[in-house]
Amino acid sequence: MAADKSPFQIILGSSSMARRRILSEMGYEFTIMTADIDEKAIRKERPEELVVALAEAKADAIMSRILATGAQLDNDAPATLLLTADTVVVYEGTIREKPSNKDEARKFIKGYSGSHASVVGSILITNLKTGTRKGGWEEAEVYFYDIPEEIIDSLIEEDVTFKVAGGLMLEHPLTWPLVEAVVGSTDTVMGLPKALTEKLMNDAL
């Protein structure tokens, strides 16, 4: 249901441009409030447990910030929904978050060449008026053609690889032509699965 038909307010707890774009495509208006957490301090063995824990930590941090700053919510709206999310890439059984340097970014991208990786993403919807939380996660598999060295160089020089899990920005114009197939939702790979987000929003109301 689009924002002009929806009485609830949405806060997107993410600085991700892809998530902003997808949520806008879904027809929603929203405000943005980001969480300042140490993601490396939260460790889980299973990728789905990690992304869920990180989305919860982001929600907790934003809720604390709202309380501390006295940020005004729209009291005329029946509900204010806070949307937080997290995404990791799993390659050969190893969880990959954002690469920390150029060497790691190069290693990540070279590994995808002619191969494949899984993307695991979580969504958490917190109803700030009732405290109700509804969360879930989805997984998609991405298969790549061979990735030329010059493309890897360009991606690293643009710094785009350091902003996304596993250094994998699927929607980048240099990356997209090298994707052979996506098994699952492309929106999951980009950080916000539409169908799951809609379901969790409705469940949290």
mmCIF file with all atom_site columns, C-alpha atoms in Angstrom:
data_model
loop_
_atom_site.group_PDB
_atom_site.id
_atom_site.type_symbol
_atom_site.label_atom_id
_atom_site.label_alt_id
_atom_site.label_comp_id
_atom_site.label_asym_id
_atom_site.label_entity_id
_atom_site.label_seq_id
_atom_site.pdbx_PDB_ins_code
_atom_site.Cartn_x
_atom_site.Cartn_y
_atom_site.Cartn_z
_atom_site.occupancy
_atom_site.B_iso_or_equiv
_atom_site.pdbx_formal_charge
_atom_site.auth_seq_id
_atom_site.auth_comp_id
_atom_site.auth_asym_id
_atom_site.auth_atom_id
_atom_site.pdbx_PDB_model_num
ATOM 1   C CA . MET A 1 1   ? 0.000  0.000   0.000   1.00 0.00 ? 1   MET A CA 1
ATOM 2   C CA . ALA A 1 2   ? 1.531  3.340   -1.002  1.00 0.00 ? 2   ALA A CA 1
ATOM 3   C CA . ALA A 1 3   ? 2.268  6.186   1.375   1.00 0.00 ? 3   ALA A CA 1
ATOM 4   C CA . ASP A 1 4   ? -0.570 8.400   0.165   1.00 0.00 ? 4   ASP A CA 1
ATOM 5   C CA . LYS A 1 5   ? -2.999 5.612   1.078   1.00 0.00 ? 5   LYS A CA 1
ATOM 6   C CA . SER A 1 6   ? -1.181 4.639   4.303   1.00 0.00 ? 6   SER A CA 1
ATOM 7   C CA . PRO A 1 7   ? -1.714 6.469   7.565   1.00 0.00 ? 7   PRO A CA 1
ATOM 8   C CA . PHE A 1 8   ? 1.530  5.251   9.114   1.00 0.00 ? 8   PHE A CA 1
ATOM 9   C CA . GLN A 1 9   ? 4.866  7.035   9.183   1.00 0.00 ? 9   GLN A CA 1
ATOM 10  C CA . ILE A 1 10  ? 8.069  5.246   8.111   1.00 0.00 ? 10  ILE A CA 1
ATOM 11  C CA . ILE A 1 11  ? 11.609 5.811   9.353   1.00 0.00 ? 11  ILE A CA 1
ATOM 12  C CA . LEU A 1 12  ? 14.268 4.099   7.235   1.00 0.00 ? 12  LEU A CA 1
ATOM 13  C CA . GLY A 1 13  ? 17.148 3.220   9.536   1.00 0.00 ? 13  GLY A CA 1
ATOM 14  C CA . SER A 1 14  ? 19.719 2.947   6.752   1.00 0.00 ? 14  SER A CA 1
ATOM 15  C CA . SER A 1 15  ? 22.006 5.160   4.683   1.00 0.00 ? 15  SER A CA 1
ATOM 16  C CA . SER A 1 16  ? 21.935 2.694   1.772   1.00 0.00 ? 16  SER A CA 1
ATOM 17  C CA . MET A 1 17  ? 21.043 4.388   -1.516  1.00 0.00 ? 17  MET A CA 1
ATOM 18  C CA . ALA A 1 18  ? 19.710 1.085   -2.873  1.00 0.00 ? 18  ALA A CA 1
ATOM 19  C CA . ARG A 1 19  ? 17.321 0.676   0.080   1.00 0.00 ? 19  ARG A CA 1
ATOM 20  C CA . ARG A 1 20  ? 16.132 4.261   -0.322  1.00 0.00 ? 20  ARG A CA 1
ATOM 21  C CA . ARG A 1 21  ? 15.460 3.666   -4.007  1.00 0.00 ? 21  ARG A CA 1
ATOM 22  C CA . ILE A 1 22  ? 13.608 0.373   -3.465  1.00 0.00 ? 22  ILE A CA 1
ATOM 23  C CA . LEU A 1 23  ? 11.427 1.797   -0.680  1.00 0.00 ? 23  LEU A CA 1
ATOM 24  C CA . SER A 1 24  ? 10.580 4.757   -2.936  1.00 0.00 ? 24  SER A CA 1
ATOM 25  C CA . GLU A 1 25  ? 9.746  2.342   -5.773  1.00 0.00 ? 25  GLU A CA 1
ATOM 26  C CA . MET A 1 26  ? 7.314  0.641   -3.390  1.00 0.00 ? 26  MET A CA 1
ATOM 27  C CA . GLY A 1 27  ? 5.445  3.940   -3.192  1.00 0.00 ? 27  GLY A CA 1
ATOM 28  C CA . TYR A 1 28  ? 6.378  4.961   0.338   1.00 0.00 ? 28  TYR A CA 1
ATOM 29  C CA . GLU A 1 29  ? 7.482  8.293   1.718   1.00 0.00 ? 29  GLU A CA 1
ATOM 30  C CA . PHE A 1 30  ? 9.910  8.110   4.625   1.00 0.00 ? 30  PHE A CA 1
ATOM 31  C CA . THR A 1 31  ? 12.437 9.900   6.753   1.00 0.00 ? 31  THR A CA 1
ATOM 32  C CA . ILE A 1 32  ? 15.975 8.627   7.287   1.00 0.00 ? 32  ILE A CA 1
ATOM 33  C CA . MET A 1 33  ? 17.741 8.072   10.585  1.00 0.00 ? 33  MET A CA 1
ATOM 34  C CA . THR A 1 34  ? 20.957 6.064   10.683  1.00 0.00 ? 34  THR A CA 1
ATOM 35  C CA . ALA A 1 35  ? 22.402 3.923   13.456  1.00 0.00 ? 35  ALA A CA 1
ATOM 36  C CA . ASP A 1 36  ? 25.941 4.352   14.729  1.00 0.00 ? 36  ASP A CA 1
ATOM 37  C CA . ILE A 1 37  ? 26.904 0.872   15.895  1.00 0.00 ? 37  ILE A CA 1
ATOM 38  C CA . ASP A 1 38  ? 30.085 -1.201  15.853  1.00 0.00 ? 38  ASP A CA 1
ATOM 39  C CA . GLU A 1 39  ? 28.983 -3.953  13.477  1.00 0.00 ? 39  GLU A CA 1
ATOM 40  C CA . LYS A 1 40  ? 32.236 -5.871  13.988  1.00 0.00 ? 40  LYS A CA 1
ATOM 41  C CA . ALA A 1 41  ? 31.417 -6.243  17.680  1.00 0.00 ? 41  ALA A CA 1
ATOM 42  C CA . ILE A 1 42  ? 28.395 -8.412  16.852  1.00 0.00 ? 42  ILE A CA 1
ATOM 43  C CA . ARG A 1 43  ? 29.398 -11.916 15.797  1.00 0.00 ? 43  ARG A CA 1
ATOM 44  C CA . LYS A 1 44  ? 27.271 -14.942 14.924  1.00 0.00 ? 44  LYS A CA 1
ATOM 45  C CA . GLU A 1 45  ? 28.288 -18.178 13.230  1.00 0.00 ? 45  GLU A CA 1
ATOM 46  C CA . ARG A 1 46  ? 25.320 -18.401 10.886  1.00 0.00 ? 46  ARG A CA 1
ATOM 47  C CA . PRO A 1 47  ? 24.783 -15.592 8.365   1.00 0.00 ? 47  PRO A CA 1
ATOM 48  C CA . GLU A 1 48  ? 21.025 -15.417 8.930   1.00 0.00 ? 48  GLU A CA 1
ATOM 49  C CA . GLU A 1 49  ? 21.579 -15.039 12.689  1.00 0.00 ? 49  GLU A CA 1
ATOM 50  C CA . LEU A 1 50  ? 24.162 -12.300 12.077  1.00 0.00 ? 50  LEU A CA 1
ATOM 51  C CA . VAL A 1 51  ? 21.986 -10.157 9.802   1.00 0.00 ? 51  VAL A CA 1
ATOM 52  C CA . VAL A 1 52  ? 19.016 -10.471 12.161  1.00 0.00 ? 52  VAL A CA 1
ATOM 53  C CA . ALA A 1 53  ? 21.173 -9.497  15.173  1.00 0.00 ? 53  ALA A CA 1
ATOM 54  C CA . LEU A 1 54  ? 22.613 -6.501  13.297  1.00 0.00 ? 54  LEU A CA 1
ATOM 55  C CA . ALA A 1 55  ? 19.167 -5.261  12.232  1.00 0.00 ? 55  ALA A CA 1
ATOM 56  C CA . GLU A 1 56  ? 18.026 -5.528  15.862  1.00 0.00 ? 56  GLU A CA 1
ATOM 57  C CA . ALA A 1 57  ? 21.114 -3.642  17.096  1.00 0.00 ? 57  ALA A CA 1
ATOM 58  C CA . LYS A 1 58  ? 20.494 -0.874  14.559  1.00 0.00 ? 58  LYS A CA 1
ATOM 59  C CA . ALA A 1 59  ? 16.866 -0.587  15.678  1.00 0.00 ? 59  ALA A CA 1
ATOM 60  C CA . ASP A 1 60  ? 17.901 -0.430  19.355  1.00 0.00 ? 60  ASP A CA 1
ATOM 61  C CA . ALA A 1 61  ? 20.466 2.295   18.592  1.00 0.00 ? 61  ALA A CA 1
ATOM 62  C CA . ILE A 1 62  ? 17.983 4.407   16.647  1.00 0.00 ? 62  ILE A CA 1
ATOM 63  C CA . MET A 1 63  ? 15.311 4.032   19.324  1.00 0.00 ? 63  MET A CA 1
ATOM 64  C CA . SER A 1 64  ? 17.837 5.152   21.960  1.00 0.00 ? 64  SER A CA 1
ATOM 65  C CA . ARG A 1 65  ? 18.753 8.112   19.771  1.00 0.00 ? 65  ARG A CA 1
ATOM 66  C CA . ILE A 1 66  ? 15.102 9.100   19.375  1.00 0.00 ? 66  ILE A CA 1
ATOM 67  C CA . LEU A 1 67  ? 14.651 9.013   23.152  1.00 0.00 ? 67  LEU A CA 1
ATOM 68  C CA . ALA A 1 68  ? 17.903 10.896  23.814  1.00 0.00 ? 68  ALA A CA 1
ATOM 69  C CA . THR A 1 69  ? 17.275 13.666  21.306  1.00 0.00 ? 69  THR A CA 1
ATOM 70  C CA . GLY A 1 70  ? 13.557 13.955  21.910  1.00 0.00 ? 70  GLY A CA 1
ATOM 71  C CA . ALA A 1 71  ? 12.954 13.612  18.171  1.00 0.00 ? 71  ALA A CA 1
ATOM 72  C CA . GLN A 1 72  ? 9.322  14.306  17.373  1.00 0.00 ? 72  GLN A CA 1
ATOM 73  C CA . LEU A 1 73  ? 7.288  11.535  15.834  1.00 0.00 ? 73  LEU A CA 1
ATOM 74  C CA . ASP A 1 74  ? 4.138  12.260  13.875  1.00 0.00 ? 74  ASP A CA 1
ATOM 75  C CA . ASN A 1 75  ? 1.528  12.016  16.594  1.00 0.00 ? 75  ASN A CA 1
ATOM 76  C CA . ASP A 1 76  ? -1.245 12.241  14.024  1.00 0.00 ? 76  ASP A CA 1
ATOM 77  C CA . ALA A 1 77  ? -0.121 8.964   12.427  1.00 0.00 ? 77  ALA A CA 1
ATOM 78  C CA . PRO A 1 78  ? -1.663 5.825   13.995  1.00 0.00 ? 78  PRO A CA 1
ATOM 79  C CA . ALA A 1 79  ? 1.749  4.150   13.836  1.00 0.00 ? 79  ALA A CA 1
ATOM 80  C CA . THR A 1 80  ? 5.404  4.919   13.195  1.00 0.00 ? 80  THR A CA 1
ATOM 81  C CA . LEU A 1 81  ? 7.318  2.023   11.680  1.00 0.00 ? 81  LEU A CA 1
ATOM 82  C CA . LEU A 1 82  ? 11.113 1.869   11.943  1.00 0.00 ? 82  LEU A CA 1
ATOM 83  C CA . LEU A 1 83  ? 12.710 -0.222  9.203   1.00 0.00 ? 83  LEU A CA 1
ATOM 84  C CA . THR A 1 84  ? 16.213 -1.578  9.791   1.00 0.00 ? 84  THR A CA 1
ATOM 85  C CA . ALA A 1 85  ? 18.093 -4.111  7.702   1.00 0.00 ? 85  ALA A CA 1
ATOM 86  C CA . ASP A 1 86  ? 21.417 -5.797  7.153   1.00 0.00 ? 86  ASP A CA 1
ATOM 87  C CA . THR A 1 87  ? 23.021 -7.796  4.359   1.00 0.00 ? 87  THR A CA 1
ATOM 88  C CA . VAL A 1 88  ? 26.019 -10.107 4.154   1.00 0.00 ? 88  VAL A CA 1
ATOM 89  C CA . VAL A 1 89  ? 27.545 -12.129 1.341   1.00 0.00 ? 89  VAL A CA 1
ATOM 90  C CA . VAL A 1 90  ? 28.498 -15.763 1.852   1.00 0.00 ? 90  VAL A CA 1
ATOM 91  C CA . TYR A 1 91  ? 31.268 -17.093 -0.374  1.00 0.00 ? 91  TYR A CA 1
ATOM 92  C CA . GLU A 1 92  ? 32.469 -20.696 -0.043  1.00 0.00 ? 92  GLU A CA 1
ATOM 93  C CA . GLY A 1 93  ? 30.910 -20.873 3.416   1.00 0.00 ? 93  GLY A CA 1
ATOM 94  C CA . THR A 1 94  ? 32.569 -17.690 4.711   1.00 0.00 ? 94  THR A CA 1
ATOM 95  C CA . ILE A 1 95  ? 30.584 -14.608 5.750   1.00 0.00 ? 95  ILE A CA 1
ATOM 96  C CA . ARG A 1 96  ? 31.703 -11.430 4.016   1.00 0.00 ? 96  ARG A CA 1
ATOM 97  C CA . GLU A 1 97  ? 30.770 -7.959  5.207   1.00 0.00 ? 97  GLU A CA 1
ATOM 98  C CA . LYS A 1 98  ? 32.044 -4.659  3.764   1.00 0.00 ? 98  LYS A CA 1
ATOM 99  C CA . PRO A 1 99  ? 35.695 -4.986  2.650   1.00 0.00 ? 99  PRO A CA 1
ATOM 100 C CA . SER A 1 100 ? 38.051 -3.030  4.905   1.00 0.00 ? 100 SER A CA 1
ATOM 101 C CA . ASN A 1 101 ? 40.772 -2.235  2.369   1.00 0.00 ? 101 ASN A CA 1
ATOM 102 C CA . LYS A 1 102 ? 41.650 -2.448  -1.335  1.00 0.00 ? 102 LYS A CA 1
ATOM 103 C CA . ASP A 1 103 ? 43.416 -5.813  -1.030  1.00 0.00 ? 103 ASP A CA 1
ATOM 104 C CA . GLU A 1 104 ? 40.399 -7.386  0.616   1.00 0.00 ? 104 GLU A CA 1
ATOM 105 C CA . ALA A 1 105 ? 38.051 -5.812  -1.949  1.00 0.00 ? 105 ALA A CA 1
ATOM 106 C CA . ARG A 1 106 ? 40.158 -7.210  -4.797  1.00 0.00 ? 106 ARG A CA 1
ATOM 107 C CA . LYS A 1 107 ? 40.212 -10.665 -3.217  1.00 0.00 ? 107 LYS A CA 1
ATOM 108 C CA . PHE A 1 108 ? 36.442 -10.588 -2.783  1.00 0.00 ? 108 PHE A CA 1
ATOM 109 C CA . ILE A 1 109 ? 35.645 -9.568  -6.368  1.00 0.00 ? 109 ILE A CA 1
ATOM 110 C CA . LYS A 1 110 ? 38.224 -11.884 -7.963  1.00 0.00 ? 110 LYS A CA 1
ATOM 111 C CA . GLY A 1 111 ? 36.619 -14.751 -6.066  1.00 0.00 ? 111 GLY A CA 1
ATOM 112 C CA . TYR A 1 112 ? 33.238 -14.075 -7.679  1.00 0.00 ? 112 TYR A CA 1
ATOM 113 C CA . SER A 1 113 ? 34.697 -14.216 -11.193 1.00 0.00 ? 113 SER A CA 1
ATOM 114 C CA . GLY A 1 114 ? 33.210 -17.211 -12.990 1.00 0.00 ? 114 GLY A CA 1
ATOM 115 C CA . SER A 1 115 ? 31.745 -18.335 -9.689  1.00 0.00 ? 115 SER A CA 1
ATOM 116 C CA . HIS A 1 116 ? 28.810 -17.562 -7.413  1.00 0.00 ? 116 HIS A CA 1
ATOM 117 C CA . ALA A 1 117 ? 27.938 -16.220 -3.972  1.00 0.00 ? 117 ALA A CA 1
ATOM 118 C CA . SER A 1 118 ? 24.940 -16.152 -1.666  1.00 0.00 ? 118 SER A CA 1
ATOM 119 C CA . VAL A 1 119 ? 23.439 -12.940 -0.348  1.00 0.00 ? 119 VAL A CA 1
ATOM 120 C CA . VAL A 1 120 ? 21.596 -13.098 2.983   1.00 0.00 ? 120 VAL A CA 1
ATOM 121 C CA . GLY A 1 121 ? 19.536 -10.084 4.006   1.00 0.00 ? 121 GLY A CA 1
ATOM 122 C CA . SER A 1 122 ? 17.361 -9.283  7.003   1.00 0.00 ? 122 SER A CA 1
ATOM 123 C CA . ILE A 1 123 ? 14.494 -6.865  7.522   1.00 0.00 ? 123 ILE A CA 1
ATOM 124 C CA . LEU A 1 124 ? 13.204 -5.746  10.924  1.00 0.00 ? 124 LEU A CA 1
ATOM 125 C CA . ILE A 1 125 ? 10.105 -3.605  11.356  1.00 0.00 ? 125 ILE A CA 1
ATOM 126 C CA . THR A 1 126 ? 9.627  -1.996  14.772  1.00 0.00 ? 126 THR A CA 1
ATOM 127 C CA . ASN A 1 127 ? 6.324  -0.323  15.596  1.00 0.00 ? 127 ASN A CA 1
ATOM 128 C CA . LEU A 1 128 ? 7.491  2.587   17.753  1.00 0.00 ? 128 LEU A CA 1
ATOM 129 C CA . LYS A 1 129 ? 4.033  3.152   19.257  1.00 0.00 ? 129 LYS A CA 1
ATOM 130 C CA . THR A 1 130 ? 3.311  -0.430  20.333  1.00 0.00 ? 130 THR A CA 1
ATOM 131 C CA . GLY A 1 131 ? 6.828  -1.883  20.579  1.00 0.00 ? 131 GLY A CA 1
ATOM 132 C CA . THR A 1 132 ? 5.845  -4.737  18.258  1.00 0.00 ? 132 THR A CA 1
ATOM 133 C CA . ARG A 1 133 ? 8.739  -6.131  16.240  1.00 0.00 ? 133 ARG A CA 1
ATOM 134 C CA . LYS A 1 134 ? 8.493  -8.316  13.176  1.00 0.00 ? 134 LYS A CA 1
ATOM 135 C CA . GLY A 1 135 ? 11.576 -9.581  11.383  1.00 0.00 ? 135 GLY A CA 1
ATOM 136 C CA . GLY A 1 136 ? 12.699 -12.039 8.766   1.00 0.00 ? 136 GLY A CA 1
ATOM 137 C CA . TRP A 1 137 ? 15.442 -12.831 6.299   1.00 0.00 ? 137 TRP A CA 1
ATOM 138 C CA . GLU A 1 138 ? 15.830 -13.974 2.713   1.00 0.00 ? 138 GLU A CA 1
ATOM 139 C CA . GLU A 1 139 ? 18.607 -15.484 0.650   1.00 0.00 ? 139 GLU A CA 1
ATOM 140 C CA . ALA A 1 140 ? 19.504 -15.186 -3.021  1.00 0.00 ? 140 ALA A CA 1
ATOM 141 C CA . GLU A 1 141 ? 22.256 -16.728 -5.122  1.00 0.00 ? 141 GLU A CA 1
ATOM 142 C CA . VAL A 1 142 ? 24.222 -14.680 -7.663  1.00 0.00 ? 142 VAL A CA 1
ATOM 143 C CA . TYR A 1 143 ? 26.141 -16.307 -10.528 1.00 0.00 ? 143 TYR A CA 1
ATOM 144 C CA . PHE A 1 144 ? 28.847 -14.342 -12.361 1.00 0.00 ? 144 PHE A CA 1
ATOM 145 C CA . TYR A 1 145 ? 30.584 -14.471 -15.701 1.00 0.00 ? 145 TYR A CA 1
ATOM 146 C CA . ASP A 1 146 ? 34.344 -13.936 -15.659 1.00 0.00 ? 146 ASP A CA 1
ATOM 147 C CA . ILE A 1 147 ? 35.139 -10.478 -14.264 1.00 0.00 ? 147 ILE A CA 1
ATOM 148 C CA . PRO A 1 148 ? 38.004 -8.745  -16.156 1.00 0.00 ? 148 PRO A CA 1
ATOM 149 C CA . GLU A 1 149 ? 40.874 -7.246  -14.154 1.00 0.00 ? 149 GLU A CA 1
ATOM 150 C CA . GLU A 1 150 ? 40.178 -3.764  -15.547 1.00 0.00 ? 150 GLU A CA 1
ATOM 151 C CA . ILE A 1 151 ? 36.616 -3.916  -14.219 1.00 0.00 ? 151 ILE A CA 1
ATOM 152 C CA . ILE A 1 152 ? 37.907 -4.926  -10.792 1.00 0.00 ? 152 ILE A CA 1
ATOM 153 C CA . ASP A 1 153 ? 40.383 -2.013  -10.900 1.00 0.00 ? 153 ASP A CA 1
ATOM 154 C CA . SER A 1 154 ? 37.626 0.449   -11.812 1.00 0.00 ? 154 SER A CA 1
ATOM 155 C CA . LEU A 1 155 ? 35.267 -0.765  -9.082  1.00 0.00 ? 155 LEU A CA 1
ATOM 156 C CA . ILE A 1 156 ? 37.988 -0.455  -6.454  1.00 0.00 ? 156 ILE A CA 1
ATOM 157 C CA . GLU A 1 157 ? 39.082 2.986   -7.633  1.00 0.00 ? 157 GLU A CA 1
ATOM 158 C CA . GLU A 1 158 ? 35.493 4.234   -7.447  1.00 0.00 ? 158 GLU A CA 1
ATOM 159 C CA . ASP A 1 159 ? 35.327 3.096   -3.800  1.00 0.00 ? 159 ASP A CA 1
ATOM 160 C CA . VAL A 1 160 ? 31.880 1.561   -4.402  1.00 0.00 ? 160 VAL A CA 1
ATOM 161 C CA . THR A 1 161 ? 33.074 -1.814  -3.134  1.00 0.00 ? 161 THR A CA 1
ATOM 162 C CA . PHE A 1 162 ? 33.698 -0.486  0.367   1.00 0.00 ? 162 PHE A CA 1
ATOM 163 C CA . LYS A 1 163 ? 30.083 0.575   0.869   1.00 0.00 ? 163 LYS A CA 1
ATOM 164 C CA . VAL A 1 164 ? 28.394 -2.799  0.361   1.00 0.00 ? 164 VAL A CA 1
ATOM 165 C CA . ALA A 1 165 ? 28.530 -6.289  1.840   1.00 0.00 ? 165 ALA A CA 1
ATOM 166 C CA . GLY A 1 166 ? 31.099 -8.495  0.160   1.00 0.00 ? 166 GLY A CA 1
ATOM 167 C CA . GLY A 1 167 ? 32.090 -5.586  -2.088  1.00 0.00 ? 167 GLY A CA 1
ATOM 168 C CA . LEU A 1 168 ? 29.180 -6.659  -4.260  1.00 0.00 ? 168 LEU A CA 1
ATOM 169 C CA . MET A 1 169 ? 27.133 -3.789  -5.742  1.00 0.00 ? 169 MET A CA 1
ATOM 170 C CA . LEU A 1 170 ? 24.957 -5.684  -8.179  1.00 0.00 ? 170 LEU A CA 1
ATOM 171 C CA . GLU A 1 171 ? 23.232 -2.617  -9.634  1.00 0.00 ? 171 GLU A CA 1
ATOM 172 C CA . HIS A 1 172 ? 26.493 -0.896  -10.594 1.00 0.00 ? 172 HIS A CA 1
ATOM 173 C CA . PRO A 1 173 ? 26.704 -0.417  -14.409 1.00 0.00 ? 173 PRO A CA 1
ATOM 174 C CA . LEU A 1 174 ? 30.074 -2.186  -14.470 1.00 0.00 ? 174 LEU A CA 1
ATOM 175 C CA . THR A 1 175 ? 28.827 -5.142  -12.410 1.00 0.00 ? 175 THR A CA 1
ATOM 176 C CA . TRP A 1 176 ? 25.334 -5.816  -13.785 1.00 0.00 ? 176 TRP A CA 1
ATOM 177 C CA . PRO A 1 177 ? 26.440 -6.985  -17.292 1.00 0.00 ? 177 PRO A CA 1
ATOM 178 C CA . LEU A 1 178 ? 28.677 -9.578  -15.613 1.00 0.00 ? 178 LEU A CA 1
ATOM 179 C CA . VAL A 1 179 ? 25.817 -11.205 -13.675 1.00 0.00 ? 179 VAL A CA 1
ATOM 180 C CA . GLU A 1 180 ? 24.862 -14.464 -15.355 1.00 0.00 ? 180 GLU A CA 1
ATOM 181 C CA . ALA A 1 181 ? 21.852 -15.202 -13.153 1.00 0.00 ? 181 ALA A CA 1
ATOM 182 C CA . VAL A 1 182 ? 20.166 -14.381 -9.864  1.00 0.00 ? 182 VAL A CA 1
ATOM 183 C CA . VAL A 1 183 ? 18.329 -17.221 -8.135  1.00 0.00 ? 183 VAL A CA 1
ATOM 184 C CA . GLY A 1 184 ? 15.917 -15.507 -5.794  1.00 0.00 ? 184 GLY A CA 1
ATOM 185 C CA . SER A 1 185 ? 14.914 -11.864 -5.532  1.00 0.00 ? 185 SER A CA 1
ATOM 186 C CA . THR A 1 186 ? 17.169 -9.188  -7.023  1.00 0.00 ? 186 THR A CA 1
ATOM 187 C CA . ASP A 1 187 ? 15.801 -6.856  -4.342  1.00 0.00 ? 187 ASP A CA 1
ATOM 188 C CA . THR A 1 188 ? 17.246 -9.186  -1.706  1.00 0.00 ? 188 THR A CA 1
ATOM 189 C CA . VAL A 1 189 ? 20.694 -8.778  -3.251  1.00 0.00 ? 189 VAL A CA 1
ATOM 190 C CA . MET A 1 190 ? 20.258 -4.990  -3.256  1.00 0.00 ? 190 MET A CA 1
ATOM 191 C CA . GLY A 1 191 ? 19.281 -4.944  0.397   1.00 0.00 ? 191 GLY A CA 1
ATOM 192 C CA . LEU A 1 192 ? 15.486 -4.706  0.626   1.00 0.00 ? 192 LEU A CA 1
ATOM 193 C CA . PRO A 1 193 ? 13.242 -7.594  -0.507  1.00 0.00 ? 193 PRO A CA 1
ATOM 194 C CA . LYS A 1 194 ? 9.948  -5.916  -1.396  1.00 0.00 ? 194 LYS A CA 1
ATOM 195 C CA . ALA A 1 195 ? 7.498  -8.733  -0.654  1.00 0.00 ? 195 ALA A CA 1
ATOM 196 C CA . LEU A 1 196 ? 9.049  -9.537  2.736   1.00 0.00 ? 196 LEU A CA 1
ATOM 197 C CA . THR A 1 197 ? 9.139  -5.839  3.662   1.00 0.00 ? 197 THR A CA 1
ATOM 198 C CA . GLU A 1 198 ? 5.441  -5.393  2.819   1.00 0.00 ? 198 GLU A CA 1
ATOM 199 C CA . LYS A 1 199 ? 4.499  -8.486  4.828   1.00 0.00 ? 199 LYS A CA 1
ATOM 200 C CA . LEU A 1 200 ? 6.461  -7.447  7.910   1.00 0.00 ? 200 LEU A CA 1
ATOM 201 C CA . MET A 1 201 ? 5.044  -3.914  7.792   1.00 0.00 ? 201 MET A CA 1
ATOM 202 C CA . ASN A 1 202 ? 1.506  -5.282  7.778   1.00 0.00 ? 202 ASN A CA 1
ATOM 203 C CA . ASP A 1 203 ? 2.347  -7.745  10.551  1.00 0.00 ? 203 ASP A CA 1
ATOM 204 C CA . ALA A 1 204 ? 3.791  -4.979  12.742  1.00 0.00 ? 204 ALA A CA 1
ATOM 205 C CA . LEU A 1 205 ? 0.745  -2.713  12.521  1.00 0.00 ? 205 LEU A CA 1
#
